[in-house]
mmCIF file with all atom_site columns, C-alpha atoms in Angstrom:
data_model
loop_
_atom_site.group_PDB
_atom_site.id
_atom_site.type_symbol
_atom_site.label_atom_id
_atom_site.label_alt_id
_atom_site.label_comp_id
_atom_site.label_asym_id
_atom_site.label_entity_id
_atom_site.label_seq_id
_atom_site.pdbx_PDB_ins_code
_atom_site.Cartn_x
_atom_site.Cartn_y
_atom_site.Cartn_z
_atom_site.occupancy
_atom_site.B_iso_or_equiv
_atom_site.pdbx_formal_charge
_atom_site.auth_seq_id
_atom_site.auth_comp_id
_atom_site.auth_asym_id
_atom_site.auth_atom_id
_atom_site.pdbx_PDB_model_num
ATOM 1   C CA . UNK E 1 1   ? 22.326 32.862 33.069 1.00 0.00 ? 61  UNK E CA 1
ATOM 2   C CA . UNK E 1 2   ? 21.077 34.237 36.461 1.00 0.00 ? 62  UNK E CA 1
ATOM 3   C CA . UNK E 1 3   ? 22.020 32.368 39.787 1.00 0.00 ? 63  UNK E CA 1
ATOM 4   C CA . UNK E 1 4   ? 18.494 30.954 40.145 1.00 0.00 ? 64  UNK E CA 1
ATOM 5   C CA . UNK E 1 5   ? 17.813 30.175 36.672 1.00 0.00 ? 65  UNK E CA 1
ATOM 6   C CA . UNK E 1 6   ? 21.305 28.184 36.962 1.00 0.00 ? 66  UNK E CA 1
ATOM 7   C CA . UNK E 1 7   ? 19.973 26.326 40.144 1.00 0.00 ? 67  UNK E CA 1
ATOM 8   C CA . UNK E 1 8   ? 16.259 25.346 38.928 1.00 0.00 ? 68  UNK E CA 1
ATOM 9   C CA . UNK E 1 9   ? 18.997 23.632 36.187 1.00 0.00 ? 69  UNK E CA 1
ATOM 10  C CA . UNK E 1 10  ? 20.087 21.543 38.950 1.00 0.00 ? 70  UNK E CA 1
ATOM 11  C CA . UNK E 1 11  ? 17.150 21.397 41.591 1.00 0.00 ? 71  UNK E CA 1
ATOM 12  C CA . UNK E 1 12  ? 15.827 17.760 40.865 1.00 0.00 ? 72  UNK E CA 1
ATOM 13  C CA . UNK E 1 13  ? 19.107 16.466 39.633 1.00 0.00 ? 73  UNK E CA 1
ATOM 14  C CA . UNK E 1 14  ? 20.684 13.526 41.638 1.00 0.00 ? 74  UNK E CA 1
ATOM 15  C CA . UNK E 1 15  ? 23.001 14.269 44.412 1.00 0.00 ? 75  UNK E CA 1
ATOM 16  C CA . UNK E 1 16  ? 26.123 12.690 42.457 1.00 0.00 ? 76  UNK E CA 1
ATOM 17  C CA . UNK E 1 17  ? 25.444 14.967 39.645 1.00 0.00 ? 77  UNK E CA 1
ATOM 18  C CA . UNK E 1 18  ? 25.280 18.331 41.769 1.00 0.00 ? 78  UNK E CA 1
ATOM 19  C CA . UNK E 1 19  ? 28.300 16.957 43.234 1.00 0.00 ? 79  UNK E CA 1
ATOM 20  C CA . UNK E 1 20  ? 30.076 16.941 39.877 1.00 0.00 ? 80  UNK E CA 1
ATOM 21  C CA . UNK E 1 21  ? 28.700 20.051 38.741 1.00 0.00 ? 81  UNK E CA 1
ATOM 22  C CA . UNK E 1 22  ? 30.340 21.444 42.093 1.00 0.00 ? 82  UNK E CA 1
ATOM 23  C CA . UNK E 1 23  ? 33.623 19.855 41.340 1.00 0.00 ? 83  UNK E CA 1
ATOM 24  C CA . UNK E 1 24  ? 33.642 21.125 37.582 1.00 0.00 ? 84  UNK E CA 1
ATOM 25  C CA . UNK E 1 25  ? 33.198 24.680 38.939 1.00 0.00 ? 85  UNK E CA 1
ATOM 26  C CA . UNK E 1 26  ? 36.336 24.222 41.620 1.00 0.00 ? 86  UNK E CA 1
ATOM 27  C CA . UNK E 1 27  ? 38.407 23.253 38.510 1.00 0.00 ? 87  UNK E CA 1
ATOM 28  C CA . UNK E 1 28  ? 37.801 25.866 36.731 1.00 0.00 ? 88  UNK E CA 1
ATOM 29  C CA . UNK E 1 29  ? 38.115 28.603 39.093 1.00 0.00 ? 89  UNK E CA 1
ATOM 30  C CA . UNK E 1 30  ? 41.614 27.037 40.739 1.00 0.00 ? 90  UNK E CA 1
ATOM 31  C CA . UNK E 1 31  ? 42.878 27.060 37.164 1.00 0.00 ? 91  UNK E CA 1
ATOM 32  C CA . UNK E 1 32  ? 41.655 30.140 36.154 1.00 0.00 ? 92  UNK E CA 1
ATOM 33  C CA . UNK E 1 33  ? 43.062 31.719 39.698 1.00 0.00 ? 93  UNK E CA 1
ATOM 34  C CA . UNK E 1 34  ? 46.843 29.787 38.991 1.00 0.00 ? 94  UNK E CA 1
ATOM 35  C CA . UNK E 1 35  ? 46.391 30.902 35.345 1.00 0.00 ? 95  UNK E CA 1
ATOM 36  C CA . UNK E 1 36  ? 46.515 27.461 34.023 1.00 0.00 ? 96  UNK E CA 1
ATOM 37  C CA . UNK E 1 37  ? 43.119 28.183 31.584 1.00 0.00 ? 97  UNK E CA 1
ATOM 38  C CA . UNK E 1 38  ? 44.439 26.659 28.300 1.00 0.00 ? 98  UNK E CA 1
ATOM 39  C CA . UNK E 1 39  ? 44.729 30.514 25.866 1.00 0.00 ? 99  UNK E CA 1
ATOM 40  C CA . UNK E 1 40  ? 40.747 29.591 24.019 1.00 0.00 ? 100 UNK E CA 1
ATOM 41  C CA . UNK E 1 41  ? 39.113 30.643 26.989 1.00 0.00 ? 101 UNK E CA 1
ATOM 42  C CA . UNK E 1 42  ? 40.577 33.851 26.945 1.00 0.00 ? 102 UNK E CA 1
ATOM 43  C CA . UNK E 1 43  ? 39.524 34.398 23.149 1.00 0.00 ? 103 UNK E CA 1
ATOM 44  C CA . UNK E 1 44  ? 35.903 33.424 24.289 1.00 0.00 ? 104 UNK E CA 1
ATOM 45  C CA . UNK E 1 45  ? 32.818 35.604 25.234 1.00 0.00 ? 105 UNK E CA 1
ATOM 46  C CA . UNK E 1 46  ? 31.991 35.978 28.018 1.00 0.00 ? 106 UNK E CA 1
ATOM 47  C CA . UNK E 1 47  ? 35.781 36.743 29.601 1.00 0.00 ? 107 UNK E CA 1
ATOM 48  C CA . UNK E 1 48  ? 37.105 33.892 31.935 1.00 0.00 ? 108 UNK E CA 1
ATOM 49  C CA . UNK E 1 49  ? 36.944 36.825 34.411 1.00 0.00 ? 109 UNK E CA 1
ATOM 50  C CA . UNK E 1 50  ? 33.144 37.330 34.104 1.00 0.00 ? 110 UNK E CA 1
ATOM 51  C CA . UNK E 1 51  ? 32.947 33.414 33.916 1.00 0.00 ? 111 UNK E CA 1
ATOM 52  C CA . UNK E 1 52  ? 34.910 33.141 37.173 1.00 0.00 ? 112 UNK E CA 1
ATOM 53  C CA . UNK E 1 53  ? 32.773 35.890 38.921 1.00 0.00 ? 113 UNK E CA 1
ATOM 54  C CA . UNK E 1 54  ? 29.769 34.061 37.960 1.00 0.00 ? 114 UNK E CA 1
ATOM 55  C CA . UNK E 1 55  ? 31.089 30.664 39.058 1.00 0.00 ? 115 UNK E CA 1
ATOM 56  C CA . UNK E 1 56  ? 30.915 32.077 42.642 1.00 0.00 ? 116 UNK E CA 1
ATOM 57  C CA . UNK E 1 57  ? 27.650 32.561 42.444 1.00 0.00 ? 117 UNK E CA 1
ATOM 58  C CA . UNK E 1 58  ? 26.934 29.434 40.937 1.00 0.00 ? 118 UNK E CA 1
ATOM 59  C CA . UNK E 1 59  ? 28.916 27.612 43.737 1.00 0.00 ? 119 UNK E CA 1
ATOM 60  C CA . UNK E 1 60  ? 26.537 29.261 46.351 1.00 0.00 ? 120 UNK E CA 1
ATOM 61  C CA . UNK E 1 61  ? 23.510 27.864 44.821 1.00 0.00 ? 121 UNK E CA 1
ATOM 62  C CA . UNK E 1 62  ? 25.046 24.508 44.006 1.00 0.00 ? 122 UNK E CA 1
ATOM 63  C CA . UNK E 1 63  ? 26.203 24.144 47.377 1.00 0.00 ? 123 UNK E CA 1
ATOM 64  C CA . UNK E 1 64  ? 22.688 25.231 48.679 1.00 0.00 ? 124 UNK E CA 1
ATOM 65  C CA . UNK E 1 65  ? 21.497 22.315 46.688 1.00 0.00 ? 125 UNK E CA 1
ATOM 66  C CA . UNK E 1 66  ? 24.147 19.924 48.134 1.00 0.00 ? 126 UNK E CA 1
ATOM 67  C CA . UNK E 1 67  ? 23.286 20.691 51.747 1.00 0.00 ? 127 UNK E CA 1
ATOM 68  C CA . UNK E 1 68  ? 19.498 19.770 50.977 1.00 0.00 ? 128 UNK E CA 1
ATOM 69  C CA . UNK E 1 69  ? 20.320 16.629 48.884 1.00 0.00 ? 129 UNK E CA 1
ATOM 70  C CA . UNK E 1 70  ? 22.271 15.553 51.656 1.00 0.00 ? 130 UNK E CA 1
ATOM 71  C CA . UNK E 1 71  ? 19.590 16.554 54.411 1.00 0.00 ? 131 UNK E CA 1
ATOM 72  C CA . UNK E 1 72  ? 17.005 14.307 52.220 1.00 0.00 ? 132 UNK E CA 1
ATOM 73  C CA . UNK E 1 73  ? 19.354 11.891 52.293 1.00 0.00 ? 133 UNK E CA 1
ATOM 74  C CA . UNK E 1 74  ? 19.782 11.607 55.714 1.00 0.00 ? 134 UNK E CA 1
ATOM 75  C CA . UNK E 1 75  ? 15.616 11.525 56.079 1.00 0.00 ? 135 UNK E CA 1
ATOM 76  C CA . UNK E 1 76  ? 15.599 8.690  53.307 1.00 0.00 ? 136 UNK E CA 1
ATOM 77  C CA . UNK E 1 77  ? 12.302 8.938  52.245 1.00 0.00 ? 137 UNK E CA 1
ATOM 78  C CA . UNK E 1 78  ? 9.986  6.274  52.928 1.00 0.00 ? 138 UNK E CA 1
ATOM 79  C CA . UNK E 1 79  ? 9.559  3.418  49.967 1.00 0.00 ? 139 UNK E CA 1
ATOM 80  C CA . UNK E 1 80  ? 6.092  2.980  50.050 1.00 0.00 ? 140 UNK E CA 1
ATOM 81  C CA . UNK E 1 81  ? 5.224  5.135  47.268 1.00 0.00 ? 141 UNK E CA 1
ATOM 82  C CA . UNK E 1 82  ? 8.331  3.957  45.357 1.00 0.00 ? 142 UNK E CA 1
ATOM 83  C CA . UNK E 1 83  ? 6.715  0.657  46.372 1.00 0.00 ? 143 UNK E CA 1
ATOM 84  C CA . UNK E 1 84  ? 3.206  1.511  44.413 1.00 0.00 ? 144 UNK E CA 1
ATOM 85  C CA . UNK E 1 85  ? 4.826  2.746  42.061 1.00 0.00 ? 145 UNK E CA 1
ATOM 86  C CA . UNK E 1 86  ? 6.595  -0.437 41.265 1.00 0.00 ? 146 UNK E CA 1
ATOM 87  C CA . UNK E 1 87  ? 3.154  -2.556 42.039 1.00 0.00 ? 147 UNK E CA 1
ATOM 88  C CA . UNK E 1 88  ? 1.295  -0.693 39.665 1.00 0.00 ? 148 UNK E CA 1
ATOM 89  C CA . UNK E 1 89  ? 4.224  -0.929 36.773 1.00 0.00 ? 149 UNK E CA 1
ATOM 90  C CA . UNK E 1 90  ? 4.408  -4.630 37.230 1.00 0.00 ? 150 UNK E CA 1
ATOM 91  C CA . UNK E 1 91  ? 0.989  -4.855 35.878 1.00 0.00 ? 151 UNK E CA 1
ATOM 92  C CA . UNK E 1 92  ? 1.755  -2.906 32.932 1.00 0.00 ? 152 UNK E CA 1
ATOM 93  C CA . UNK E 1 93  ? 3.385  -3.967 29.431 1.00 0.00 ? 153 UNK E CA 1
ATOM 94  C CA . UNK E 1 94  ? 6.526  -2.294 28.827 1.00 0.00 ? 154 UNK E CA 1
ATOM 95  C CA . UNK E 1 95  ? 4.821  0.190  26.312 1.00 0.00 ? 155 UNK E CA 1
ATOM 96  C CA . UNK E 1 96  ? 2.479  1.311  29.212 1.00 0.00 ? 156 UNK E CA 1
ATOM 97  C CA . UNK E 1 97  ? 5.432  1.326  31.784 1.00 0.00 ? 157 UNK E CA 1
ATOM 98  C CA . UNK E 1 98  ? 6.619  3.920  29.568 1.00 0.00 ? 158 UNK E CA 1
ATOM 99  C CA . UNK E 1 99  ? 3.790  5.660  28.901 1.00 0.00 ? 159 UNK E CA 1
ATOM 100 C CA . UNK E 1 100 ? 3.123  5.677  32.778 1.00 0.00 ? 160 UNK E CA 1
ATOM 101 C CA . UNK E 1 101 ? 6.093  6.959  33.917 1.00 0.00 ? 161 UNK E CA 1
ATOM 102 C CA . UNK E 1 102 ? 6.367  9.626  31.082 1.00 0.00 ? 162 UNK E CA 1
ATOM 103 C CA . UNK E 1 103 ? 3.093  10.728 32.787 1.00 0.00 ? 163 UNK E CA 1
ATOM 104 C CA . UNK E 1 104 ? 4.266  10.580 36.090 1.00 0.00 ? 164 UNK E CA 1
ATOM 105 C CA . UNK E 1 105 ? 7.492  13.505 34.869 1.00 0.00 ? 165 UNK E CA 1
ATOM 106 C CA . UNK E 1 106 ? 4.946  15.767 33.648 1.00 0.00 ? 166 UNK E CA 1
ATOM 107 C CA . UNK E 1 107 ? 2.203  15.739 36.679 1.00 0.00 ? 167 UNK E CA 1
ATOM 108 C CA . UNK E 1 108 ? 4.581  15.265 39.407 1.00 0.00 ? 168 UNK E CA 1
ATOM 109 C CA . UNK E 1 109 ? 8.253  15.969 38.147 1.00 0.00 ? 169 UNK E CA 1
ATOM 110 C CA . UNK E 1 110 ? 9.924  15.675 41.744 1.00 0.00 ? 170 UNK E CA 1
ATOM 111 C CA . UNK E 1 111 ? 8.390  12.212 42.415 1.00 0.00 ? 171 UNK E CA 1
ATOM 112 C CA . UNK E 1 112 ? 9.171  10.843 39.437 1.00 0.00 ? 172 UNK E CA 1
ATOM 113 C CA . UNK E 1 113 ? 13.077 11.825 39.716 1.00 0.00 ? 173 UNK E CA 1
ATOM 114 C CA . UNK E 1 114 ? 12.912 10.728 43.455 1.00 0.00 ? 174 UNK E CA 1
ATOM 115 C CA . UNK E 1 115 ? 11.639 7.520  42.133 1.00 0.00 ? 175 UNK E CA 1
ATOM 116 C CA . UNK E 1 116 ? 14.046 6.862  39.239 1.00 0.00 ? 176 UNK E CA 1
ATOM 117 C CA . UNK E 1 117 ? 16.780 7.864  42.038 1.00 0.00 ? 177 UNK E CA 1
ATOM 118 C CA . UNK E 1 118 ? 15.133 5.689  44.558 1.00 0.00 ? 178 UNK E CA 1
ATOM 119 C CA . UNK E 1 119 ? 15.100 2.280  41.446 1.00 0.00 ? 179 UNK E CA 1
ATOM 120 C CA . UNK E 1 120 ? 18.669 3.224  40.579 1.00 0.00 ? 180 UNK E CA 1
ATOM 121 C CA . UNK E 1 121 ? 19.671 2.756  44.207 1.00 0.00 ? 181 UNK E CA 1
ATOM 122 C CA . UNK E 1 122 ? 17.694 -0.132 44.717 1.00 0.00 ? 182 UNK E CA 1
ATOM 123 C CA . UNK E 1 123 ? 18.074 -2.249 41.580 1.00 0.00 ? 183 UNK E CA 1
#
């Protein structure tokens, strides 16, 4: 997979979950650089060399990613959509709830994600 392709993968993921994704890719280049890569990667395609020259792309764009999570973070957004968002669900039966924020994913992906990041943090 291309570098970009790789990051859209990760681009409205939560900040914990980039941060993981960053970690996973440390641990497998450290062991693959002190040759501690159990002997099935090596009978794997592609090579753990290709797979380690990837990685470093990878780690660019993930770490792109961190350092605007983190700038967002430090903005925190303002609640008062999350806020409507919440007024207007209270209103709703827990079919429509549903229904309301699967509709929400589709017309405004980024919202909704900030949102259900915004609940999780706040429930």
């Amino acid at each position: 997979m291309d570098p970009k392709s790789y990051r859209k993968e990760f681009e409205v993921a939560s900040l914990d979950k980039i941060l993981q994704e960053r970690d996973r890719i440390i641990q497998f280049m450290q062991d693959f650089e002190n040759k501690r890569l159990p002997v099935k990667y090596y009978e794997r395609d592609p090579s753990p060399e290709v797979v380690y020259l990837t990685n470093i792309d990878y780690l660019k764009e993930i770490c792109d990613l961190i350092k605007i999570k983190m700038q967002k973070k430090e903005s925190k957004p303002k609640a008062g959509p999350f806020l409507a968002i919440e007024e207007v669900l209270s209103k709703f039966s827990e079919e429509k709830q549903k229904e309301f924020l699967e509709d929400l994913k589709i017309k405004d992906r980024q919202l909704y994600y900030e949102f259900m990041e915004w609940k999780m943090q706040n429930d």
